[in-house]
PDB file of C-alpha atoms and ligand atoms in Angstrom:
ATOM      1  CA  MET G  20      -8.131  15.818  15.100  1.00 40.00           C
ATOM      2  CA  GLU G  21      -7.099  15.148  18.580  1.00 49.00           C
ATOM      3  CA  HIS G  22      -9.394  12.154  20.033  1.00 64.00           C
ATOM      4  CA  LEU G  23     -11.771  13.919  22.601  1.00 85.00           C
ATOM      5  CA  VAL G  24     -10.971  12.734  26.199  1.00 92.00           C
ATOM      6  CA  LYS G  25     -14.064  11.581  28.422  1.00 95.00           C
ATOM      7  CA  ILE G  26     -13.731  11.609  32.012  1.00 97.00           C
ATOM      8  CA  LEU G  27     -16.651  10.486  34.409  1.00 98.00           C
ATOM      9  CA  ILE G  28     -17.378  11.812  37.844  1.00 98.00           C
ATOM     10  CA  VAL G  29     -18.627  10.133  40.329  1.00 97.00           C
ATOM     11  CA  GLU G  30     -18.933  12.815  43.580  1.00 96.00           C
ATOM     12  CA  ASP G  31     -22.104  13.572  45.743  1.00 95.00           C
ATOM     13  CA  GLU G  32     -21.176  16.876  47.353  1.00 93.00           C
ATOM     14  CA  PRO G  33     -22.711  19.156  44.684  1.00 95.00           C
ATOM     15  CA  LYS G  34     -20.099  21.450  44.692  1.00 94.00           C
ATOM     16  CA  THR G  35     -17.131  19.814  44.612  1.00 93.00           C
ATOM     17  CA  GLY G  36     -18.580  17.405  41.069  1.00 95.00           C
ATOM     18  CA  ASP G  37     -19.573  21.006  39.695  1.00 95.00           C
ATOM     19  CA  TYR G  38     -16.783  22.120  40.543  1.00 94.00           C
ATOM     20  CA  LEU G  39     -14.826  19.773  38.721  1.00 95.00           C
ATOM     21  CA  ARG G  40     -16.564  19.536  35.557  1.00 96.00           C
ATOM     22  CA  LYS G  41     -16.915  23.267  34.926  1.00 95.00           C
ATOM     23  CA  GLY G  42     -12.707  22.996  35.285  1.00 94.00           C
ATOM     24  CA  LEU G  43     -12.230  20.106  33.403  1.00 96.00           C
ATOM     25  CA  ARG G  44     -14.204  20.725  30.524  1.00 94.00           C
ATOM     26  CA  GLU G  45     -12.662  24.229  30.854  1.00 92.00           C
ATOM     27  CA  ALA G  46      -9.373  21.779  30.458  1.00 91.00           C
ATOM     28  CA  GLY G  47     -10.897  20.413  27.395  1.00 91.00           C
ATOM     29  CA  PHE G  48     -12.449  17.252  28.527  1.00 94.00           C
ATOM     30  CA  VAL G  49     -16.115  15.245  27.511  1.00 94.00           C
ATOM     31  CA  VAL G  50     -17.018  15.144  30.959  1.00 97.00           C
ATOM     32  CA  GLU G  51     -19.824  13.626  32.577  1.00 97.00           C
ATOM     33  CA  LEU G  52     -21.033  13.496  36.760  1.00 97.00           C
ATOM     34  CA  ALA G  53     -23.202  11.604  38.530  1.00 97.00           C
ATOM     35  CA  GLN G  54     -24.482  12.267  42.403  1.00 96.00           C
ATOM     36  CA  ASN G  55     -24.410   8.966  43.647  1.00 95.00           C
ATOM     37  CA  GLY G  56     -22.293   5.441  43.673  1.00 94.00           C
ATOM     38  CA  ILE G  57     -25.592   3.784  41.597  1.00 94.00           C
ATOM     39  CA  ASP G  58     -25.488   6.447  38.518  1.00 96.00           C
ATOM     40  CA  GLY G  59     -21.994   6.318  38.160  1.00 96.00           C
ATOM     41  CA  LEU G  60     -21.961   2.564  37.837  1.00 95.00           C
ATOM     42  CA  HIS G  61     -24.494   3.158  34.956  1.00 95.00           C
ATOM     43  CA  LEU G  62     -22.683   5.589  33.453  1.00 96.00           C
ATOM     44  CA  ALA G  63     -19.232   3.245  33.671  1.00 96.00           C
ATOM     45  CA  LEU G  64     -20.780   0.172  32.206  1.00 94.00           C
ATOM     46  CA  GLU G  65     -22.618   1.979  29.722  1.00 93.00           C
ATOM     47  CA  GLY G  66     -19.881   4.572  28.080  1.00 90.00           C
ATOM     48  CA  ASP G  67     -16.705   4.452  26.737  1.00 89.00           C
ATOM     49  CA  HIS G  68     -14.553   6.694  29.734  1.00 94.00           C
ATOM     50  CA  ASP G  69     -10.897   7.186  29.088  1.00 93.00           C
ATOM     51  CA  LEU G  70     -10.622   7.598  32.920  1.00 95.00           C
ATOM     52  CA  ALA G  71     -13.201   7.937  35.983  1.00 96.00           C
ATOM     53  CA  ILE G  72     -12.772   9.966  38.740  1.00 96.00           C
ATOM     54  CA  PHE G  73     -14.487   8.632  42.303  1.00 94.00           C
ATOM     55  CA  ASP G  74     -14.954   9.803  45.312  1.00 92.00           C
ATOM     56  CA  VAL G  75     -14.923   7.082  48.450  1.00 87.00           C
ATOM     57  CA  MET G  76     -17.497   7.896  50.768  1.00 86.00           C
ATOM     58  CA  LEU G  77     -20.634   8.445  48.259  1.00 90.00           C
ATOM     59  CA  PRO G  78     -24.457   7.134  48.628  1.00 88.00           C
ATOM     60  CA  GLY G  79     -25.425   3.671  47.504  1.00 85.00           C
ATOM     61  CA  ILE G  80     -22.371   1.521  46.464  1.00 90.00           C
ATOM     62  CA  ASN G  81     -19.072   3.697  47.715  1.00 88.00           C
ATOM     63  CA  GLY G  82     -16.149   4.026  45.721  1.00 89.00           C
ATOM     64  CA  TRP G  83     -14.514   1.106  46.672  1.00 86.00           C
ATOM     65  CA  GLN G  84     -17.346  -1.576  45.641  1.00 89.00           C
ATOM     66  CA  LEU G  85     -17.773   1.004  42.429  1.00 92.00           C
ATOM     67  CA  LEU G  86     -13.952   0.080  41.698  1.00 90.00           C
ATOM     68  CA  ASP G  87     -14.484  -3.354  42.436  1.00 87.00           C
ATOM     69  CA  THR G  88     -17.694  -4.023  40.379  1.00 91.00           C
ATOM     70  CA  VAL G  89     -16.848  -1.686  37.304  1.00 91.00           C
ATOM     71  CA  ARG G  90     -13.223  -3.953  37.136  1.00 86.00           C
ATOM     72  CA  ARG G  91     -15.671  -7.025  37.136  1.00 85.00           C
ATOM     73  CA  ALA G  92     -17.114  -5.814  34.262  1.00 88.00           C
ATOM     74  CA  GLY G  93     -14.084  -5.338  32.114  1.00 85.00           C
ATOM     75  CA  LYS G  94     -13.329  -2.049  32.379  1.00 87.00           C
ATOM     76  CA  THR G  95     -10.260  -0.717  32.307  1.00 87.00           C
ATOM     77  CA  PHE G  96      -9.913   3.029  32.280  1.00 91.00           C
ATOM     78  CA  PRO G  97      -7.779   4.463  35.009  1.00 91.00           C
ATOM     79  CA  VAL G  98      -9.315   5.259  38.157  1.00 91.00           C
ATOM     80  CA  LEU G  99      -8.758   8.309  40.534  1.00 90.00           C
ATOM     81  CA  PHE G 100     -10.172   8.665  43.925  1.00 88.00           C
ATOM     82  CA  LEU G 101     -10.844  11.449  45.587  1.00 88.00           C
ATOM     83  CA  THR G 102     -10.771  11.015  48.979  1.00 81.00           C
ATOM     84  CA  ALA G 103     -10.562  13.091  52.432  1.00 75.00           C
ATOM     85  CA  ARG G 104      -9.684  10.306  54.417  1.00 61.00           C
ATOM     86  CA  ASP G 105      -5.700  10.187  54.287  1.00 59.00           C
ATOM     87  CA  GLN G 106      -4.701   7.011  55.757  1.00 52.00           C
ATOM     88  CA  VAL G 107      -2.148   4.954  54.287  1.00 50.00           C
ATOM     89  CA  GLU G 108      -4.669   1.673  54.630  1.00 62.00           C
ATOM     90  CA  ASP G 109      -6.838   3.632  52.193  1.00 63.00           C
ATOM     91  CA  ARG G 110      -4.106   4.304  49.896  1.00 61.00           C
ATOM     92  CA  ILE G 111      -3.423   0.773  49.877  1.00 61.00           C
ATOM     93  CA  LYS G 112      -6.592  -0.447  49.482  1.00 66.00           C
ATOM     94  CA  GLY G 113      -7.291   1.897  46.700  1.00 62.00           C
ATOM     95  CA  LEU G 114      -4.532   0.402  44.965  1.00 65.00           C
ATOM     96  CA  GLY G 115      -4.787  -3.027  45.233  1.00 66.00           C
ATOM     97  CA  LEU G 116      -8.228  -2.605  43.855  1.00 67.00           C
ATOM     98  CA  GLY G 117      -6.820  -1.226  40.669  1.00 69.00           C
ATOM     99  CA  ALA G 118      -6.850   2.495  40.976  1.00 73.00           C
ATOM    100  CA  ASP G 119      -4.485   4.568  39.663  1.00 77.00           C
ATOM    101  CA  ASP G 120      -3.579   7.326  41.738  1.00 78.00           C
ATOM    102  CA  TYR G 121      -5.515   9.076  44.872  1.00 78.00           C
ATOM    103  CA  LEU G 122      -6.130  12.264  46.139  1.00 82.00           C
ATOM    104  CA  VAL G 123      -6.642  13.907  49.274  1.00 82.00           C
ATOM    105  CA  LYS G 124      -9.632  16.365  49.947  1.00 82.00           C
ATOM    106  CA  PRO G 125      -9.169  19.318  49.807  1.00 81.00           C
ATOM    107  CA  PHE G 126      -6.734  19.880  46.746  1.00 84.00           C
ATOM    108  CA  SER G 127      -6.226  22.084  43.998  1.00 88.00           C
ATOM    109  CA  PHE G 128      -7.958  22.156  40.874  1.00 91.00           C
ATOM    110  CA  ALA G 129      -4.487  22.059  39.168  1.00 90.00           C
ATOM    111  CA  GLU G 130      -3.173  18.963  41.576  1.00 89.00           C
ATOM    112  CA  LEU G 131      -5.922  17.541  40.264  1.00 93.00           C
ATOM    113  CA  LEU G 132      -5.565  18.553  36.762  1.00 93.00           C
ATOM    114  CA  ALA G 133      -1.810  17.464  36.695  1.00 90.00           C
ATOM    115  CA  ARG G 134      -2.720  14.032  38.368  1.00 90.00           C
ATOM    116  CA  VAL G 135      -5.042  13.544  35.532  1.00 93.00           C
ATOM    117  CA  ARG G 136      -2.681  14.312  32.590  1.00 90.00           C
ATOM    118  CA  THR G 137      -0.546  11.817  34.562  1.00 87.00           C
ATOM    119  CA  VAL G 138      -2.860   8.791  34.350  1.00 87.00           C
ATOM    120  CA  LEU G 139      -4.074   9.433  30.732  1.00 87.00           C
ATOM    121  CA  ARG G 140      -0.177   9.622  29.593  1.00 83.00           C
ATOM    122  CA  ARG G 141       0.670   6.315  31.887  1.00 77.00           C
ATOM    123  CA  GLY G 142      -2.832   4.595  31.075  1.00 61.00           C
ATOM    124  CA  ARG G 143      -2.769   5.349  26.908  1.00 53.00           C
ATOM    125  CA  PRO G 144       0.574   3.137  26.053  1.00 47.00           C
ATOM    126  CA  ALA G 145      -0.080   0.696  28.636  1.00 43.00           C
ATOM    127  CA  GLN G 146      -2.920  -0.620  26.996  1.00 45.00           C
ATOM    128  CA  GLU G 147      -0.428  -1.876  24.043  1.00 51.00           C
ATOM    129  CA  MET G 148       2.903  -1.693  26.417  1.00 61.00           C
ATOM    130  CA  THR G 149       3.927  -5.200  26.088  1.00 77.00           C
ATOM    131  CA  THR G 150       7.719  -4.591  27.704  1.00 83.00           C
ATOM    132  CA  LEU G 151       8.560  -2.305  31.006  1.00 87.00           C
ATOM    133  CA  GLN G 152      11.655  -0.810  30.102  1.00 90.00           C
ATOM    134  CA  PHE G 153      14.174   1.009  33.108  1.00 92.00           C
ATOM    135  CA  ALA G 154      17.552   1.779  31.495  1.00 91.00           C
ATOM    136  CA  ASP G 155      19.418  -1.387  30.102  1.00 93.00           C
ATOM    137  CA  LEU G 156      16.670  -3.276  31.496  1.00 95.00           C
ATOM    138  CA  GLU G 157      13.737  -5.106  29.864  1.00 93.00           C
ATOM    139  CA  LEU G 158      10.655  -7.184  30.923  1.00 93.00           C
ATOM    140  CA  ASP G 159       8.813  -8.454  28.641  1.00 88.00           C
ATOM    141  CA  LEU G 160       4.783  -8.908  29.565  1.00 82.00           C
ATOM    142  CA  ILE G 161       4.067 -11.552  26.588  1.00 79.00           C
ATOM    143  CA  LYS G 162       7.023 -13.369  27.168  1.00 83.00           C
ATOM    144  CA  ARG G 163       7.478 -13.642  30.680  1.00 88.00           C
ATOM    145  CA  ARG G 164      10.978 -12.589  30.170  1.00 92.00           C
ATOM    146  CA  VAL G 165      13.575 -10.548  31.795  1.00 96.00           C
ATOM    147  CA  THR G 166      16.555  -9.242  30.135  1.00 95.00           C
ATOM    148  CA  ARG G 167      19.281  -6.915  31.481  1.00 96.00           C
ATOM    149  CA  HIS G 168      21.959  -5.345  28.863  1.00 92.00           C
ATOM    150  CA  GLY G 169      20.964  -7.663  26.772  1.00 92.00           C
ATOM    151  CA  GLN G 170      21.779 -11.412  28.759  1.00 94.00           C
ATOM    152  CA  ARG G 171      18.665 -12.957  30.128  1.00 95.00           C
ATOM    153  CA  ILE G 172      17.807 -12.755  33.654  1.00 96.00           C
ATOM    154  CA  GLY G 173      15.540 -15.737  35.310  1.00 95.00           C
ATOM    155  CA  LEU G 174      13.362 -14.928  37.904  1.00 95.00           C
ATOM    156  CA  THR G 175      10.389 -16.861  39.827  1.00 93.00           C
ATOM    157  CA  ALA G 176       6.955 -16.129  39.632  1.00 89.00           C
ATOM    158  CA  LYS G 177       7.149 -14.091  42.582  1.00 90.00           C
ATOM    159  CA  GLU G 178      10.278 -12.052  41.524  1.00 94.00           C
ATOM    160  CA  PHE G 179       9.039 -11.312  38.203  1.00 93.00           C
ATOM    161  CA  GLY G 180       5.630 -10.045  39.897  1.00 92.00           C
ATOM    162  CA  LEU G 181       8.081  -7.418  42.236  1.00 94.00           C
ATOM    163  CA  LEU G 182      10.136  -6.117  39.207  1.00 95.00           C
ATOM    164  CA  GLU G 183       7.282  -5.967  37.093  1.00 92.00           C
ATOM    165  CA  LEU G 184       5.547  -3.409  40.123  1.00 91.00           C
ATOM    166  CA  LEU G 185       8.618  -1.543  41.037  1.00 94.00           C
ATOM    167  CA  LEU G 186       9.151  -1.243  36.733  1.00 92.00           C
ATOM    168  CA  ARG G 187       5.289  -0.003  36.447  1.00 87.00           C
ATOM    169  CA  ARG G 188       6.056   2.780  39.605  1.00 87.00           C
ATOM    170  CA  GLN G 189       9.730   3.537  38.290  1.00 87.00           C
ATOM    171  CA  GLY G 190      10.677   6.187  40.083  1.00 88.00           C
ATOM    172  CA  GLU G 191       7.954   5.698  43.326  1.00 88.00           C
ATOM    173  CA  VAL G 192       9.073   4.934  46.572  1.00 92.00           C
ATOM    174  CA  LEU G 193       7.442   1.884  47.238  1.00 91.00           C
ATOM    175  CA  PRO G 194       6.034   0.505  51.365  1.00 89.00           C
ATOM    176  CA  ARG G 195       7.043  -3.107  51.822  1.00 86.00           C
ATOM    177  CA  SER G 196       3.063  -2.702  52.735  1.00 83.00           C
ATOM    178  CA  LEU G 197       1.628  -1.929  49.302  1.00 84.00           C
ATOM    179  CA  ILE G 198       3.910  -4.620  47.846  1.00 87.00           C
ATOM    180  CA  ALA G 199       2.812  -7.259  49.934  1.00 84.00           C
ATOM    181  CA  SER G 200      -0.811  -6.456  49.189  1.00 80.00           C
ATOM    182  CA  GLN G 201       0.084  -6.137  45.146  1.00 80.00           C
ATOM    183  CA  VAL G 202       2.573  -9.068  45.175  1.00 84.00           C
ATOM    184  CA  TRP G 203       1.142 -11.206  47.555  1.00 80.00           C
ATOM    185  CA  ASP G 204      -2.070 -10.815  48.226  1.00 70.00           C
ATOM    186  CA  VAL G 205      -1.998 -10.558  51.742  1.00 68.00           C
ATOM    187  CA  ASN G 206      -0.769  -7.987  54.051  1.00 63.00           C
ATOM    188  CA  PHE G 207       2.484  -8.394  56.771  1.00 60.00           C
ATOM    189  CA  ASP G 208       1.213  -7.135  59.262  1.00 58.00           C
ATOM    190  CA  SER G 209       4.113  -7.825  61.740  1.00 49.00           C
ATOM    191  CA  ASP G 210       6.669  -9.576  59.758  1.00 59.00           C
ATOM    192  CA  THR G 211       8.117  -7.855  56.980  1.00 60.00           C
ATOM    193  CA  ASN G 212      11.507 -10.437  56.517  1.00 82.00           C
ATOM    194  CA  VAL G 213       9.828 -11.668  53.206  1.00 85.00           C
ATOM    195  CA  ILE G 214       9.642  -8.859  51.254  1.00 87.00           C
ATOM    196  CA  GLU G 215      13.642  -7.875  52.551  1.00 89.00           C
ATOM    197  CA  VAL G 216      14.148 -11.748  51.656  1.00 91.00           C
ATOM    198  CA  ALA G 217      12.660 -11.117  48.084  1.00 92.00           C
ATOM    199  CA  VAL G 218      14.591  -7.747  47.040  1.00 94.00           C
ATOM    200  CA  ARG G 219      17.284  -8.812  48.320  1.00 95.00           C
ATOM    201  CA  ARG G 220      17.592 -11.569  45.866  1.00 96.00           C
ATOM    202  CA  LEU G 221      15.917 -10.156  43.067  1.00 97.00           C
ATOM    203  CA  ARG G 222      18.284  -7.367  43.660  1.00 97.00           C
ATOM    204  CA  ALA G 223      21.132  -9.733  43.058  1.00 97.00           C
ATOM    205  CA  LYS G 224      20.041 -11.120  40.051  1.00 97.00           C
ATOM    206  CA  ILE G 225      19.404  -7.508  38.889  1.00 97.00           C
ATOM    207  CA  ASP G 226      22.369  -5.802  40.118  1.00 97.00           C
ATOM    208  CA  ASP G 227      25.279  -7.969  40.936  1.00 95.00           C
ATOM    209  CA  GLY G 228      27.861  -7.285  38.308  1.00 93.00           C
ATOM    210  CA  HIS G 229      26.538  -4.179  37.041  1.00 94.00           C
ATOM    211  CA  ASP G 230      27.671  -0.879  38.448  1.00 93.00           C
ATOM    212  CA  ARG G 231      24.892   0.839  38.363  1.00 94.00           C
ATOM    213  CA  LYS G 232      22.434  -0.560  40.891  1.00 95.00           C
ATOM    214  CA  LEU G 233      18.469  -0.079  39.977  1.00 96.00           C
ATOM    215  CA  ILE G 234      16.723  -1.462  42.392  1.00 96.00           C
ATOM    216  CA  ASN G 235      16.934   0.764  45.193  1.00 95.00           C
ATOM    217  CA  THR G 236      16.106   0.748  49.644  1.00 94.00           C
ATOM    218  CA  VAL G 237      14.830   3.722  50.948  1.00 93.00           C
ATOM    219  CA  ARG G 238      15.135   3.439  54.592  1.00 90.00           C
ATOM    220  CA  GLY G 239      12.326   3.181  56.532  1.00 85.00           C
ATOM    221  CA  MET G 240      10.066   3.598  53.555  1.00 88.00           C
ATOM    222  CA  GLY G 241      10.617   0.781  51.111  1.00 92.00           C
ATOM    223  CA  TYR G 242      12.105   0.224  47.407  1.00 94.00           C
ATOM    224  CA  VAL G 243      12.340   2.254  44.334  1.00 95.00           C
ATOM    225  CA  ILE G 244      13.810   1.465  40.510  1.00 94.00           C
ATOM    226  CA  GLU G 245      15.803   4.288  39.682  1.00 90.00           C
TER     227      GLU G 245
HETATM  228 CA1   CA R 310     -18.349  11.668  49.488  1.00 63.16          CA
END
């Protein structure tokens, strides 16, 4: 028997909430819906959800606070944010707090469903995953060890954090501002040189001497492992 996947939705717009609940139930999920942040928090803390969908602008507790509180309480289920605000800072803020994905309203249900499935796929093995891999590059999260083609590569703590982020989000172009907030815990507004230098050093350690270059720069956008 397939495990029933439980999804918590916290959305204050009744129409959107009902629409999501109905659609996700039809797609075979068990769905709980809360219409404000307080009820959402209670459900999140009591339940054993596999995934949550939080609207950002909520009465009571907003989506960011909700996520923050839930994470502090030790809940690790993946969280997908819904928001009408499509600013980059919001995306970074959400991802910095440990959101797993972000969907800007208005969105189609098909798009939401695709994101839900991706996050669930990504989320489940991640709980047991102790190594991250791309091509012949391997990062062992427990032993804090990196190898390429079986050869050990010594990294600083920041380089390790940077590589871990790139590997976790492999195939995605990560902007410098995101890397700064995730790996350095700060926002570099003017001086993004720090990131460039770190990436250059990391790339030298990972890619020098190999024909296939794994860490790539996308000009004006950021960095990607692919
Ligand atoms: Ca709202």
